[in-house]
Short mmCIF file of C-alpha atoms and ligand atoms in Angstrom, two decimals:
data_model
loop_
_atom_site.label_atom_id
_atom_site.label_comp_id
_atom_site.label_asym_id
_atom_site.label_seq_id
_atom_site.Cartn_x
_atom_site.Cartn_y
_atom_site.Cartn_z
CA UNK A 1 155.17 90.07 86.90
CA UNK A 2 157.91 87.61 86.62
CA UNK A 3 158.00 84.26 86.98
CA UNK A 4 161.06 84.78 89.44
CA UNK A 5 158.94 86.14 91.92
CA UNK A 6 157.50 82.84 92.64
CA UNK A 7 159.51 81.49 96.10
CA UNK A 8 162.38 79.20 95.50
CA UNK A 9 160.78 76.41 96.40
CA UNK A 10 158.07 76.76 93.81
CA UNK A 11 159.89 78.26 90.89
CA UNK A 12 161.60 74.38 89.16
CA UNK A 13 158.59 72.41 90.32
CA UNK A 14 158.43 69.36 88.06
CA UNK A 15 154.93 68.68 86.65
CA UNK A 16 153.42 65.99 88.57
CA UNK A 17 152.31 62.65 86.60
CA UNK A 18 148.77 63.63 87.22
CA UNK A 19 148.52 67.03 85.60
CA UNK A 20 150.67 65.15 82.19
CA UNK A 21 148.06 62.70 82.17
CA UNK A 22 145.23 65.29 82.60
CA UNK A 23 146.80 67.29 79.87
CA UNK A 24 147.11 64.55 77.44
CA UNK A 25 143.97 64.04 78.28
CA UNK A 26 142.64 67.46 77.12
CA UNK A 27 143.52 66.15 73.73
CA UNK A 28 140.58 63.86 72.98
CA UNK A 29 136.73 64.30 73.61
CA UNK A 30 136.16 60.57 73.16
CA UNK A 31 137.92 59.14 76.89
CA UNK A 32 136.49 56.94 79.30
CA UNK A 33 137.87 58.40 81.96
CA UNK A 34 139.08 56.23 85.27
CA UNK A 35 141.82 58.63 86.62
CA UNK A 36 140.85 60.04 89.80
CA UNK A 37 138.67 58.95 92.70
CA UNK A 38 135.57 61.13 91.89
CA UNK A 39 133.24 58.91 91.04
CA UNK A 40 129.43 60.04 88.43
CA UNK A 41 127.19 58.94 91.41
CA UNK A 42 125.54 61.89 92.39
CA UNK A 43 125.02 63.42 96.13
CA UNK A 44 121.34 61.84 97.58
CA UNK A 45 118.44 64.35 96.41
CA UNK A 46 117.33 64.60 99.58
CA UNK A 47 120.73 65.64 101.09
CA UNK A 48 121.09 68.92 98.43
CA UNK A 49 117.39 69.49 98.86
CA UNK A 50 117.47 70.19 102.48
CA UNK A 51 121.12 71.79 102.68
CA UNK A 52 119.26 74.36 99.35
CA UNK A 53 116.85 74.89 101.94
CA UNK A 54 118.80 75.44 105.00
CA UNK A 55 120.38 77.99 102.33
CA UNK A 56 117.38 79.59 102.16
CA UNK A 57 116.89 79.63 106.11
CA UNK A 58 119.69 81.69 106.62
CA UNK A 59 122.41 79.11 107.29
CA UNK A 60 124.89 81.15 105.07
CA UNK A 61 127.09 82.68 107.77
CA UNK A 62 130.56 81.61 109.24
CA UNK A 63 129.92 78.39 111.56
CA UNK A 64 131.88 78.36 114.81
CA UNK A 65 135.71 77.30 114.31
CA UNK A 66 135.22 73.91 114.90
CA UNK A 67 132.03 73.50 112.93
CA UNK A 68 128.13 73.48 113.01
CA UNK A 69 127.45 72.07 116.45
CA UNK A 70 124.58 69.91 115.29
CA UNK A 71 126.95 68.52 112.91
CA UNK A 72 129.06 67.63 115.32
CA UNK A 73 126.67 66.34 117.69
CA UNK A 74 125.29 64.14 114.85
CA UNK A 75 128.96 62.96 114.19
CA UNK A 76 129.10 61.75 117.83
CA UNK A 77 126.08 59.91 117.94
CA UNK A 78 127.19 58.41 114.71
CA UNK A 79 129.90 56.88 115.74
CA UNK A 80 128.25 55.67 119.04
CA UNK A 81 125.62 54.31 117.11
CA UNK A 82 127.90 52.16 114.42
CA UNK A 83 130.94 51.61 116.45
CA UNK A 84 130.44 51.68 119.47
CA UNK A 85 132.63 54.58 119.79
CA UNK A 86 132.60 57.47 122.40
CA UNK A 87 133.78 60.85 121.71
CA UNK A 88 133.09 63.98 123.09
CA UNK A 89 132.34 67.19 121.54
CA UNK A 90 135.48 68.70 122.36
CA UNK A 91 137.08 66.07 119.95
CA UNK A 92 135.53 66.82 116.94
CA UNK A 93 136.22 69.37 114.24
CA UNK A 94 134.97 69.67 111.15
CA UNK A 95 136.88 70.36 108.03
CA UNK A 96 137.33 71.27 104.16
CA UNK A 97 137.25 67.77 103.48
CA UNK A 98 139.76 64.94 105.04
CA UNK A 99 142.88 66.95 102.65
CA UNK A 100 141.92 70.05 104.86
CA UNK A 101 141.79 67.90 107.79
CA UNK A 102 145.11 65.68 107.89
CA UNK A 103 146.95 68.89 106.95
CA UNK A 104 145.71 70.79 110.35
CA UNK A 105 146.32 67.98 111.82
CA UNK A 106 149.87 67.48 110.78
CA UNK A 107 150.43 71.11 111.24
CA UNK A 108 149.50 70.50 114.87
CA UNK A 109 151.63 67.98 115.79
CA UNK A 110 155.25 68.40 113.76
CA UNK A 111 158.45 69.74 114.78
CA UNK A 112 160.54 70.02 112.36
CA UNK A 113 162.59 67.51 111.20
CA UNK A 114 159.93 65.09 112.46
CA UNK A 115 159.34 61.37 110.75
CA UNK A 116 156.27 60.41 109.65
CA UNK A 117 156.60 56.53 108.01
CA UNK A 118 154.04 56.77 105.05
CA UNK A 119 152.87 52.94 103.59
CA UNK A 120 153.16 52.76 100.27
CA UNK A 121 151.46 53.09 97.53
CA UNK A 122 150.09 56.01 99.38
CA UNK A 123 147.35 58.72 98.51
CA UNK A 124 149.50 61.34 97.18
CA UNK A 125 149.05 64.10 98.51
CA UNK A 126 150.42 63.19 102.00
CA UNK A 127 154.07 63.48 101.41
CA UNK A 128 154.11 67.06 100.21
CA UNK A 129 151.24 67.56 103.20
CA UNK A 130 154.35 66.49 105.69
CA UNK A 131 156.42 68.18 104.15
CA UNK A 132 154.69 71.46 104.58
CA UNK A 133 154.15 70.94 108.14
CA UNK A 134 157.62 70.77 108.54
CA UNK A 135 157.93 66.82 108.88
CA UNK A 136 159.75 64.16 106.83
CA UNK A 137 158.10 61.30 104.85
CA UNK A 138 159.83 57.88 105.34
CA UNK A 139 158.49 55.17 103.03
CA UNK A 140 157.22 51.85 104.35
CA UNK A 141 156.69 50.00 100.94
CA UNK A 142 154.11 46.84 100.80
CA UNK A 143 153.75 44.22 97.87
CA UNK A 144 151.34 42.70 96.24
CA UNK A 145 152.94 39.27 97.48
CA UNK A 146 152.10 40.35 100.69
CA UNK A 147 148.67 41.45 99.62
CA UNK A 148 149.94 45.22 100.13
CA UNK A 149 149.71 44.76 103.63
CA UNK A 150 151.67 46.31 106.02
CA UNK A 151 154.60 44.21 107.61
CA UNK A 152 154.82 45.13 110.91
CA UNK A 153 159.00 44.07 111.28
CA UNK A 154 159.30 46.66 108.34
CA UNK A 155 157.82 48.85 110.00
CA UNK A 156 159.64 48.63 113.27
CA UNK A 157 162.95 48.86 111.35
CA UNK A 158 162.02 51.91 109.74
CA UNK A 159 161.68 53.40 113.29
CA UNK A 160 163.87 56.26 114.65
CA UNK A 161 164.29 58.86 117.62
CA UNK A 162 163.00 61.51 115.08
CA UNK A 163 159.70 59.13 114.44
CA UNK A 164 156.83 60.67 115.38
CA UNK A 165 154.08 58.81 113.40
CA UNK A 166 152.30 56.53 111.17
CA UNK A 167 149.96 57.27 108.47
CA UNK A 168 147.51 54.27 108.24
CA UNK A 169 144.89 54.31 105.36
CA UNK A 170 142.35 51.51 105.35
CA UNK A 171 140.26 50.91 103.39
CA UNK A 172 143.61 51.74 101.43
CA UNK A 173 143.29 54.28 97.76
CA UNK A 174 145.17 53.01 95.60
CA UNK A 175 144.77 49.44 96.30
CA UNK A 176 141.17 49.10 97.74
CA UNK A 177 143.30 46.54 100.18
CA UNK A 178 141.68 46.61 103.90
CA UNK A 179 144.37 46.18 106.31
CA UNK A 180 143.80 42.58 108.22
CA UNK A 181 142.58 42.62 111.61
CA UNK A 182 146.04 40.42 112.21
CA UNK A 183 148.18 43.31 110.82
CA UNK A 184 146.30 46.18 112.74
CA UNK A 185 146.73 44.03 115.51
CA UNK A 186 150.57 43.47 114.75
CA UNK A 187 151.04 47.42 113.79
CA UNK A 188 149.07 47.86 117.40
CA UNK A 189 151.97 46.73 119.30
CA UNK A 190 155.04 48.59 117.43
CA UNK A 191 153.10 51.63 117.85
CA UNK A 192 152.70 51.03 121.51
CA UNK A 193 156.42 49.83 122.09
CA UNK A 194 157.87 52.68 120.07
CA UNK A 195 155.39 55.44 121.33
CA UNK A 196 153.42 56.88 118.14
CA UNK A 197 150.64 58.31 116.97
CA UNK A 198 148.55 57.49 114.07
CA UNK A 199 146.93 59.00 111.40
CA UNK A 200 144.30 57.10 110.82
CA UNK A 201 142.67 58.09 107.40
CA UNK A 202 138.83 56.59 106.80
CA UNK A 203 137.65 58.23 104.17
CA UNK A 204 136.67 54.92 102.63
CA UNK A 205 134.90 53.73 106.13
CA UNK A 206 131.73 52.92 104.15
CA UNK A 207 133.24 51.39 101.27
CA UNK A 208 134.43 47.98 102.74
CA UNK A 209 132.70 45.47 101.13
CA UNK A 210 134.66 42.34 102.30
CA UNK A 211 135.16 43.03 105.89
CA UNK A 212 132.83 45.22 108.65
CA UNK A 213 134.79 48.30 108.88
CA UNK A 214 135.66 49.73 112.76
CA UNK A 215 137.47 52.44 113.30
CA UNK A 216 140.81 52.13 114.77
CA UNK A 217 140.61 54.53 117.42
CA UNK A 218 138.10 52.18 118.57
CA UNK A 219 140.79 49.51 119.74
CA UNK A 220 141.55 50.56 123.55
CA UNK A 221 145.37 50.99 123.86
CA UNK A 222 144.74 53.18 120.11
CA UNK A 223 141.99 55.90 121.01
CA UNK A 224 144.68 58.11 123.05
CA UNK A 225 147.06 58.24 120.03
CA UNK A 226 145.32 58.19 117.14
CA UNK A 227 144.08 61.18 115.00
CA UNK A 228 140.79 60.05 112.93
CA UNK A 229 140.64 61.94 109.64
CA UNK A 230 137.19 61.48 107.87
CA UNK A 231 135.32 62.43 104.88
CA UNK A 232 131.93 63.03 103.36
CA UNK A 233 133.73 63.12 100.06
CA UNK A 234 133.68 59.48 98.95
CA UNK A 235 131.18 57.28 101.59
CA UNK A 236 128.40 60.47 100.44
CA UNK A 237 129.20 60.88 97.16
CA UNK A 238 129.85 64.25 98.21
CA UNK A 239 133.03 65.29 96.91
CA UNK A 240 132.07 68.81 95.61
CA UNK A 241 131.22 69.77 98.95
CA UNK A 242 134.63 69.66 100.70
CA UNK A 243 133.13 68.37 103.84
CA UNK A 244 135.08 66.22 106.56
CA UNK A 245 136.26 65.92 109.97
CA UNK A 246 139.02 65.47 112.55
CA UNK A 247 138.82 63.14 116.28
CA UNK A 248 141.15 63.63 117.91
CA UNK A 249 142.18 64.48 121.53
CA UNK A 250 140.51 67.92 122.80
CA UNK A 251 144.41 69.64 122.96
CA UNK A 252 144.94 68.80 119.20
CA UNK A 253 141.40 70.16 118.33
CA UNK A 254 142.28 73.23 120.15
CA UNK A 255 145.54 73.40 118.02
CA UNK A 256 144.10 72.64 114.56
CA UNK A 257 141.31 75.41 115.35
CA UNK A 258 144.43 77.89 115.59
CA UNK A 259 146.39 76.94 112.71
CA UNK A 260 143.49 77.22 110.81
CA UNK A 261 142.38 80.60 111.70
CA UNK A 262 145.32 81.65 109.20
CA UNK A 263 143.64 78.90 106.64
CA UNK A 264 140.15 79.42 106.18
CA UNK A 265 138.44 79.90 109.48
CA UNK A 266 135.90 77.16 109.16
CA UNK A 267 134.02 74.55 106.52
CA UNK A 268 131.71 76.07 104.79
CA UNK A 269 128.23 76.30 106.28
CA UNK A 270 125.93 74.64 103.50
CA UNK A 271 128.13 72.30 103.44
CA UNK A 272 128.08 71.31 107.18
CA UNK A 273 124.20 71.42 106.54
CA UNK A 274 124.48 68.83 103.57
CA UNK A 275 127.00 66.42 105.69
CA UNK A 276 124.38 66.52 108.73
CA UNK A 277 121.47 65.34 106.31
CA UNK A 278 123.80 62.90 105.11
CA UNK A 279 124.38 61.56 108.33
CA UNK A 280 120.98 61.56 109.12
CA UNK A 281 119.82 59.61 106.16
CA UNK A 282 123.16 57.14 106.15
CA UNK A 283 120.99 54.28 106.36
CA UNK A 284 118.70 55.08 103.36
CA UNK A 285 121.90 56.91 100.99
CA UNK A 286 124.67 54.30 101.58
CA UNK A 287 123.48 50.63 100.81
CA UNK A 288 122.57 51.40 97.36
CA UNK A 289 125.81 53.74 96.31
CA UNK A 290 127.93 50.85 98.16
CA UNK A 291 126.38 48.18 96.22
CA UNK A 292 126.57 49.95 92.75
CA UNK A 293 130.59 50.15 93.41
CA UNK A 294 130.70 46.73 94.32
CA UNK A 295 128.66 45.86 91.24
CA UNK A 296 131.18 47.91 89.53
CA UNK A 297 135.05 47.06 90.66
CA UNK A 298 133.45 43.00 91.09
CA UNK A 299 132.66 43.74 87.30
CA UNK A 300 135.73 45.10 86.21
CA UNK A 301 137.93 42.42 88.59
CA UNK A 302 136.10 39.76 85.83
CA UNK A 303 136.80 41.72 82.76
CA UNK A 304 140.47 41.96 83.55
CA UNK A 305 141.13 38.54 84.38
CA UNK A 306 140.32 37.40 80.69
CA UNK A 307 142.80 40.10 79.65
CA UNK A 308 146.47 39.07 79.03
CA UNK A 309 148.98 40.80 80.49
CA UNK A 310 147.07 42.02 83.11
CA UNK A 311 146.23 40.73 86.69
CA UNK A 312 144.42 42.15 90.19
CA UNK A 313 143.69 40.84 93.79
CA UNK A 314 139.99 40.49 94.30
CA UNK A 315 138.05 43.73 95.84
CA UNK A 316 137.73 44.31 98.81
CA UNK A 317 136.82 47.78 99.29
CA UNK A 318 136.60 51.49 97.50
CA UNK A 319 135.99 51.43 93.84
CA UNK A 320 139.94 50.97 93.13
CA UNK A 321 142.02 48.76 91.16
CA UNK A 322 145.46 48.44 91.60
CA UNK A 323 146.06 46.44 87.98
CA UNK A 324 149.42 44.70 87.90
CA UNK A 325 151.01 45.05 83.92
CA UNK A 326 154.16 43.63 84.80
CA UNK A 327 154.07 41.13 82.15
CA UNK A 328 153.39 44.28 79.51
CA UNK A 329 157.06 44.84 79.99
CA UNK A 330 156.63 48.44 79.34
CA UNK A 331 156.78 50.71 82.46
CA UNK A 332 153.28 52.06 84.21
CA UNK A 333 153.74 55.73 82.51
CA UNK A 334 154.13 53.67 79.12
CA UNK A 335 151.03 51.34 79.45
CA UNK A 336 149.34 54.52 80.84
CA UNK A 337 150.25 56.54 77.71
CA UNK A 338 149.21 53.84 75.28
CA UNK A 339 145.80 53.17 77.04
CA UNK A 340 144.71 57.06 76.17
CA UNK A 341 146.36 56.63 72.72
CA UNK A 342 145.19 53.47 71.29
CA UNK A 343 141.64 52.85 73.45
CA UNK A 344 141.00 56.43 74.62
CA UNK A 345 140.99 55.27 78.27
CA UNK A 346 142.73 57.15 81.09
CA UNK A 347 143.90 55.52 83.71
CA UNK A 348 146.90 56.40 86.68
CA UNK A 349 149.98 55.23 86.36
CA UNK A 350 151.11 53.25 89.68
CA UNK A 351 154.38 55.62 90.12
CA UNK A 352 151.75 58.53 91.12
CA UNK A 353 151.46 56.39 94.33
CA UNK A 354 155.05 56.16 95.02
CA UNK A 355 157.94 54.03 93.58
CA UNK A 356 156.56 50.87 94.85
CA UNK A 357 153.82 51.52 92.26
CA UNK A 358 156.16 50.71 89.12
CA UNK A 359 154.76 47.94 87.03
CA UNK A 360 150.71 48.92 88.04
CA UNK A 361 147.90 51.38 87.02
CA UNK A 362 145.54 52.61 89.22
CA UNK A 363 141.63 52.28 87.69
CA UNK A 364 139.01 54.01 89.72
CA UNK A 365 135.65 52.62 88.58
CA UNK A 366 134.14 55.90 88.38
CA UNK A 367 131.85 55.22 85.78
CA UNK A 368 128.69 53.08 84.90
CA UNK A 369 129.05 49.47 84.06
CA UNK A 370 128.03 50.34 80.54
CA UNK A 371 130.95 52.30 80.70
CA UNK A 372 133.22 50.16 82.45
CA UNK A 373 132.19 47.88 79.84
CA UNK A 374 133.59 50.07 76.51
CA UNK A 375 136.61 50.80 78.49
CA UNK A 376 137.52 46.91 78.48
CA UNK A 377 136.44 46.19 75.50
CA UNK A 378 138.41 48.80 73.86
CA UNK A 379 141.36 47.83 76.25
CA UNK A 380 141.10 44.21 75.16
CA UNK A 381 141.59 45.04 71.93
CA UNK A 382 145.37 46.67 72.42
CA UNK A 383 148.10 44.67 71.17
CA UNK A 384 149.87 44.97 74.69
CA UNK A 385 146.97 43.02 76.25
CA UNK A 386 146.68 40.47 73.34
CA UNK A 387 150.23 38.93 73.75
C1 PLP B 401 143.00 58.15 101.01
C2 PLP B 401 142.39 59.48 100.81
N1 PLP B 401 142.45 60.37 101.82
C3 PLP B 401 141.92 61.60 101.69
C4 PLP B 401 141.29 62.00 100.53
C5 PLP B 401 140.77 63.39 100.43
O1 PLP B 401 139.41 63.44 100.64
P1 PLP B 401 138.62 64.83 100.71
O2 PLP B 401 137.88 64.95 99.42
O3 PLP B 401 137.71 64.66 101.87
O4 PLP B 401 139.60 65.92 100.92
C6 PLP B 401 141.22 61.11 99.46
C7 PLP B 401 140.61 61.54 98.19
O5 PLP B 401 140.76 60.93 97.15
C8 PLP B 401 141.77 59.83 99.61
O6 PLP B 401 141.75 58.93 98.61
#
């Protein structure tokens, strides 16, 4: 076959930043690797051990559509239970993880041509995710002066008749920011006076150490127009799994449920079983993971203020740093390059995250604080970081 037969679209497609940095990466076997957000702690014994044995109970078919009902039952009282929060069944569906679910979701609700403003630095996957459902990205950049908050104004201005909607990540990947209760309340009322939905992706819910996290949806005049997307992935450890899922009105359900019956039908089973454990056991699985990331990113916040040349705002949530090297005065793919070069440490340059990410690296404290500790070490040593 040729290559020509691949569609237009595909056939000049540049290589992403990620997959160069993943195959430089292929060229050492001695890296401390803190590129992406997938993190050494393992899934809770007790949640594999009784998804193995639902396995063995016969929970290996298709699950309805919207997912395993006593998942989604469990989901519900979840949410009652920690937020307060009321949702019916009809609102919930689970998904192939929170990618799986803000795509359905965007598939749902885009016409063509339709806006959707995107903060940035932004998890990357969302603007080609728009873009597929037919919709437009429009970038709302943030600063680090500003604490990579969203500015409200800026927002506003970016509004037009084609808007439709507003992604919203908080806890935030890259920068392990939380949005301020000020700013949500600020973004609140542009979204109300301009008539938009939000995306609302949680998938770090669990992993705000700074601030109680609640929900968005949970704020009255937001529950009607926003979409929740959560995940198992990272507030389980679970990312193998692909496990997530959608709230969201009953009508969009009912939509994603379609689209996806030309996707992949449903989750799949075992892993519905392993999220409903998971649920079940929050209280016992999530203290201790939370605490080891805090342990870790509070660990590596110290290490990298004694390094020259680079600086970070203090964590507040996810295992994400978003490391200003400004003062390198080499460019984030540069710094990136020389950090698997000279110390054998990978890290993501800030540009994967949009423009606005120029001048940072992304480190995801994925590893022990043994680790963590060779990677600065060996980092300290670089002559960029020693000027
Ligand atoms: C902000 C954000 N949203 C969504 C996802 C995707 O999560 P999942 O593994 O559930 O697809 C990630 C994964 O890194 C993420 O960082």
């Amino acid at each position: 076959m040729k290559r020509e037969v691949l569609a237009e679209e595909y056939l000049d497609q540049e290589q992403t930043i990620i997959a160069e940095i993943g195959a430089l990466a292929q060229q050492y076997d001695d890296i401390i690797n803190l590129s992406l957000g997938d993190p050494d702690y393992p899934t809770n014994s007790q949640v594999t051990e009784a998804a193995f044995q639902d396995a063995q109970e016969g929970y290996t078919r298709y699950t309805a559509a919207v997912g395993d009902p006593e998942l989604r039952r469990e989901i519900i009282k979840y949410n009652q239970k920690e937020f307060g929060y009321e949702v019916d069944l009809s609102q919930v569906m689970v998904t192939v993880g929170a990618c799986h679910g803000m795509f359905l979701a965007l598939e749902s609700i885009l016409d063509e041509g339709d806006e959707v403003i995107v903060p940035a630095p932004y998890f990357t996957p969302y603007l080609e995710q728009i873009r597929l459902a037919g919709g437009k990205p429009v970038i709302l950049e943030t600063t680090e002066d500003e604490g990579f908050q969203i500015n409200a104004e800026s927002l506003q201005a970016l509004v037009t008749d084609k808007t439709k909607a507003v992604i919203i990540n908080t806890p935030n990947n890259p920068t392990g920011v939380c949005f301020s209760e000020e700013v949500l309340t600020d973004l609140e009322e542009v979204v109300i006076e301009e008539d938009l939905i939000i995306f609302a992706d949680e998938v770090y819910g669990a992993l705000s150490f700074k601030h109680d996290f609640v929900p968005l949806a949970t704020r009255d005049r937001l529950q009607d127009r926003t979409i929740t997307v959560a995940s198992f992935s990272k507030d389980y450890a679970m990312t193998g799994w692909r496990v997530g899922y959608v709230i969201a009105p009953d009508f969009v359900i009912d939509s994603m449920q379609r689209v996806n019956e030309g996707i992949c039908y449903a989750a799949p089973s075992i892993s519905q079983r392993a999220a409903l454990h998971a649920l079940r056991l929050h209280k016992e699985i999530q203290p201790l993971m939370v605490d080891e990331y805090k342990k870790r990113v509070n660990y590596a916040y110290q290490r990298i203020k004694t390094i020259s040349n680079m600086s970070v705002l203090p964590p507040e949530a996810t295992f994400y740093l978003f490391v200003n090297i400004k003062d390198t005065g080499l460019s984030s793919a540069e710094v990136s390059k020389k950090m698997l070069e000279e110390a054998r440490v990978l890290a993501i340059p800030g540009t994967a995250f949009g423009e606005c990410g120029e001048g940072y690296i992304r480190i995801a404290c994925t590893v022990d604080k043994d680790k963590l500790k060779s990677a600065f070490d060996r980092l300290a040593e670089m002559k960029i970081f020693n000027q």
